[in-house]
Amino acid sequence: MKNTTTTILIAVGFTLSMLLTACGDKASDADNKADPATADAHAHDHGANGGHLIELGTAGHLEILHDLKAGTIALYLTGPDAETPVTIAKPPVLKLVTADGPKILQTLAANASGESAEFHVKADILKTEPENMRVSLEFQGKTYNPSLGDHDH
């Protein structure tokens, strides 16, 4: 009887520990928002252009539109309201991990004025879903490297 009780207590303790560390708990969401270097696509909101929104700390949002058929990605930077465009001078860089190794893709600004809130990249490698894809960008005085792997198409 004592062995059965011990086994049940261990199983209950293990189950509780798994529930407390599960994805979506408020502590880990707060941690992702507080640290710009690890800002991630955790919420599944959509932006003004229909793309997936990624929160960049409290500074603003990055919206991503990935067209697998065309092999393109469009990135849009907005303020905290997820609507007001915010321009940056240095175009974001996409970093991908593929079966052939790491790849770096430079985005191009949508306008020629030097600063833009909209960036595009087209490459055959974007016609498939990479194993791991991140974007590196400087936004509101900080560098962000959010994962783009968990987004809608």
GROMACS .gro file of C-alpha atoms in nm:
model
  153
    1MET     CA    1   0.000   0.000   0.000
    2LYS     CA    2   0.285   0.234   0.086
    3ASN     CA    3   0.443   0.180  -0.261
    4THR     CA    4   0.112   0.260  -0.433
    5THR     CA    5   0.071   0.584  -0.236
    6THR     CA    6   0.429   0.687  -0.315
    7THR     CA    7   0.378   0.614  -0.685
    8ILE     CA    8   0.057   0.821  -0.692
    9LEU     CA    9   0.225   1.115  -0.514
   10ILE     CA   10   0.516   1.108  -0.761
   11ALA     CA   11   0.275   1.100  -1.058
   12VAL     CA   12   0.071   1.392  -0.918
   13GLY     CA   13   0.388   1.593  -0.849
   14PHE     CA   14   0.519   1.530  -1.200
   15THR     CA   15   0.185   1.629  -1.356
   16LEU     CA   16   0.171   1.952  -1.153
   17SER     CA   17   0.527   2.044  -1.246
   18MET     CA   18   0.448   1.992  -1.616
   19LEU     CA   19   0.135   2.207  -1.592
   20LEU     CA   20   0.321   2.489  -1.418
   21THR     CA   21   0.595   2.500  -1.684
   22ALA     CA   22   0.366   2.464  -1.988
   23CYS     CA   23   0.377   2.709  -2.282
   24GLY     CA   24   0.157   3.010  -2.232
   25ASP     CA   25   0.212   3.073  -1.864
   26LYS     CA   26   0.218   3.440  -1.773
   27ALA     CA   27   0.575   3.436  -1.641
   28SER     CA   28   0.734   3.316  -1.966
   29ASP     CA   29   0.518   3.554  -2.176
   30ALA     CA   30   0.636   3.843  -1.959
   31ASP     CA   31   0.997   3.729  -1.995
   32ASN     CA   32   0.973   3.727  -2.378
   33LYS     CA   33   0.830   4.079  -2.378
   34ALA     CA   34   1.090   4.212  -2.135
   35ASP     CA   35   1.396   4.087  -2.324
   36PRO     CA   36   1.414   4.231  -2.677
   37ALA     CA   37   1.683   3.986  -2.785
   38THR     CA   38   1.443   3.697  -2.733
   39ALA     CA   39   1.118   3.858  -2.848
   40ASP     CA   40   0.920   3.580  -3.009
   41ALA     CA   41   0.605   3.514  -3.201
   42HIS     CA   42   0.396   3.392  -2.911
   43ALA     CA   43   0.065   3.567  -2.965
   44HIS     CA   44  -0.120   3.483  -3.284
   45ASP     CA   45  -0.247   3.828  -3.381
   46HIS     CA   46  -0.268   3.965  -3.733
   47GLY     CA   47  -0.154   4.308  -3.846
   48ALA     CA   48  -0.300   4.572  -4.074
   49ASN     CA   49  -0.158   4.393  -4.382
   50GLY     CA   50  -0.300   4.053  -4.284
   51GLY     CA   51   0.033   3.917  -4.163
   52HIS     CA   52   0.140   3.760  -3.835
   53LEU     CA   53   0.233   4.011  -3.561
   54ILE     CA   54   0.542   3.971  -3.346
   55GLU     CA   55   0.571   4.195  -3.042
   56LEU     CA   56   0.906   4.373  -3.009
   57GLY     CA   57   0.904   4.442  -2.637
   58THR     CA   58   0.710   4.759  -2.563
   59ALA     CA   59   0.863   4.944  -2.861
   60GLY     CA   60   0.633   4.813  -3.132
   61HIS     CA   61   0.556   4.524  -3.364
   62LEU     CA   62   0.694   4.339  -3.661
   63GLU     CA   63   0.438   4.206  -3.908
   64ILE     CA   64   0.543   3.921  -4.138
   65LEU     CA   65   0.378   3.804  -4.459
   66HIS     CA   66   0.536   3.486  -4.600
   67ASP     CA   67   0.418   3.377  -4.945
   68LEU     CA   68   0.552   3.024  -4.993
   69LYS     CA   69   0.433   3.000  -5.353
   70ALA     CA   70   0.611   3.320  -5.461
   71GLY     CA   71   0.909   3.271  -5.228
   72THR     CA   72   0.870   3.616  -5.073
   73ILE     CA   73   0.861   3.768  -4.728
   74ALA     CA   74   0.733   4.117  -4.652
   75LEU     CA   75   0.812   4.279  -4.317
   76TYR     CA   76   0.625   4.580  -4.177
   77LEU     CA   77   0.733   4.773  -3.866
   78THR     CA   78   0.470   4.946  -3.654
   79GLY     CA   79   0.448   5.122  -3.321
   80PRO     CA   80   0.291   4.985  -3.002
   81ASP     CA   81  -0.059   5.024  -3.153
   82ALA     CA   82   0.034   4.774  -3.429
   83GLU     CA   83  -0.095   5.021  -3.691
   84THR     CA   84   0.129   5.330  -3.710
   85PRO     CA   85   0.428   5.267  -3.942
   86VAL     CA   86   0.771   5.323  -3.783
   87THR     CA   87   1.070   5.371  -4.013
   88ILE     CA   88   1.421   5.239  -3.961
   89ALA     CA   89   1.738   5.313  -4.156
   90LYS     CA   90   1.905   4.970  -4.158
   91PRO     CA   91   1.710   4.694  -4.342
   92PRO     CA   92   1.644   4.376  -4.139
   93VAL     CA   93   1.838   4.057  -4.215
   94LEU     CA   94   1.676   3.711  -4.231
   95LYS     CA   95   1.878   3.425  -4.085
   96LEU     CA   96   1.767   3.076  -4.187
   97VAL     CA   97   1.878   2.725  -4.099
   98THR     CA   98   1.828   2.487  -4.390
   99ALA     CA   99   1.931   2.133  -4.479
  100ASP     CA  100   2.224   2.291  -4.669
  101GLY     CA  101   2.334   2.495  -4.366
  102PRO     CA  102   2.276   2.853  -4.251
  103LYS     CA  103   2.167   3.121  -4.498
  104ILE     CA  104   2.148   3.500  -4.462
  105LEU     CA  105   1.907   3.703  -4.674
  106GLN     CA  106   1.917   4.082  -4.687
  107THR     CA  107   1.581   4.258  -4.714
  108LEU     CA  108   1.527   4.564  -4.934
  109ALA     CA  109   1.340   4.877  -4.834
  110ALA     CA  110   1.008   4.931  -5.012
  111ASN     CA  111   1.109   5.289  -5.096
  112ALA     CA  112   1.436   5.445  -5.203
  113SER     CA  113   1.444   5.723  -4.941
  114GLY     CA  114   1.684   5.537  -4.712
  115GLU     CA  115   1.441   5.485  -4.423
  116SER     CA  116   1.139   5.259  -4.447
  117ALA     CA  117   0.877   5.077  -4.241
  118GLU     CA  118   0.833   4.810  -4.512
  119PHE     CA  119   1.092   4.560  -4.635
  120HIS     CA  120   1.084   4.274  -4.887
  121VAL     CA  121   1.297   3.977  -4.982
  122LYS     CA  122   1.250   3.717  -5.255
  123ALA     CA  123   1.445   3.391  -5.278
  124ASP     CA  124   1.378   3.037  -5.397
  125ILE     CA  125   1.471   2.909  -5.052
  126LEU     CA  126   1.161   3.088  -4.917
  127LYS     CA  127   0.938   2.860  -5.127
  128THR     CA  128   0.978   2.600  -4.853
  129GLU     CA  129   0.940   2.639  -4.480
  130PRO     CA  130   1.289   2.666  -4.323
  131GLU     CA  131   1.360   2.464  -4.008
  132ASN     CA  132   1.452   2.780  -3.821
  133MET     CA  133   1.412   3.140  -3.936
  134ARG     CA  134   1.494   3.456  -3.743
  135VAL     CA  135   1.504   3.821  -3.834
  136SER     CA  136   1.769   4.055  -3.697
  137LEU     CA  137   1.683   4.423  -3.680
  138GLU     CA  138   1.758   4.741  -3.494
  139PHE     CA  139   1.436   4.905  -3.375
  140GLN     CA  140   1.389   5.196  -3.137
  141GLY     CA  141   1.752   5.178  -3.022
  142LYS     CA  142   1.759   4.804  -2.949
  143THR     CA  143   1.854   4.493  -3.146
  144TYR     CA  144   1.586   4.226  -3.182
  145ASN     CA  145   1.621   3.868  -3.309
  146PRO     CA  146   1.271   3.716  -3.300
  147SER     CA  147   1.194   3.375  -3.443
  148LEU     CA  148   0.972   3.375  -3.751
  149GLY     CA  149   0.913   3.002  -3.746
  150ASP     CA  150   0.567   3.011  -3.588
  151HIS     CA  151   0.364   3.227  -3.824
  152ASP     CA  152   0.061   3.192  -4.047
  153HIS     CA  153   0.079   3.206  -4.425
   0.00000   0.00000   0.00000
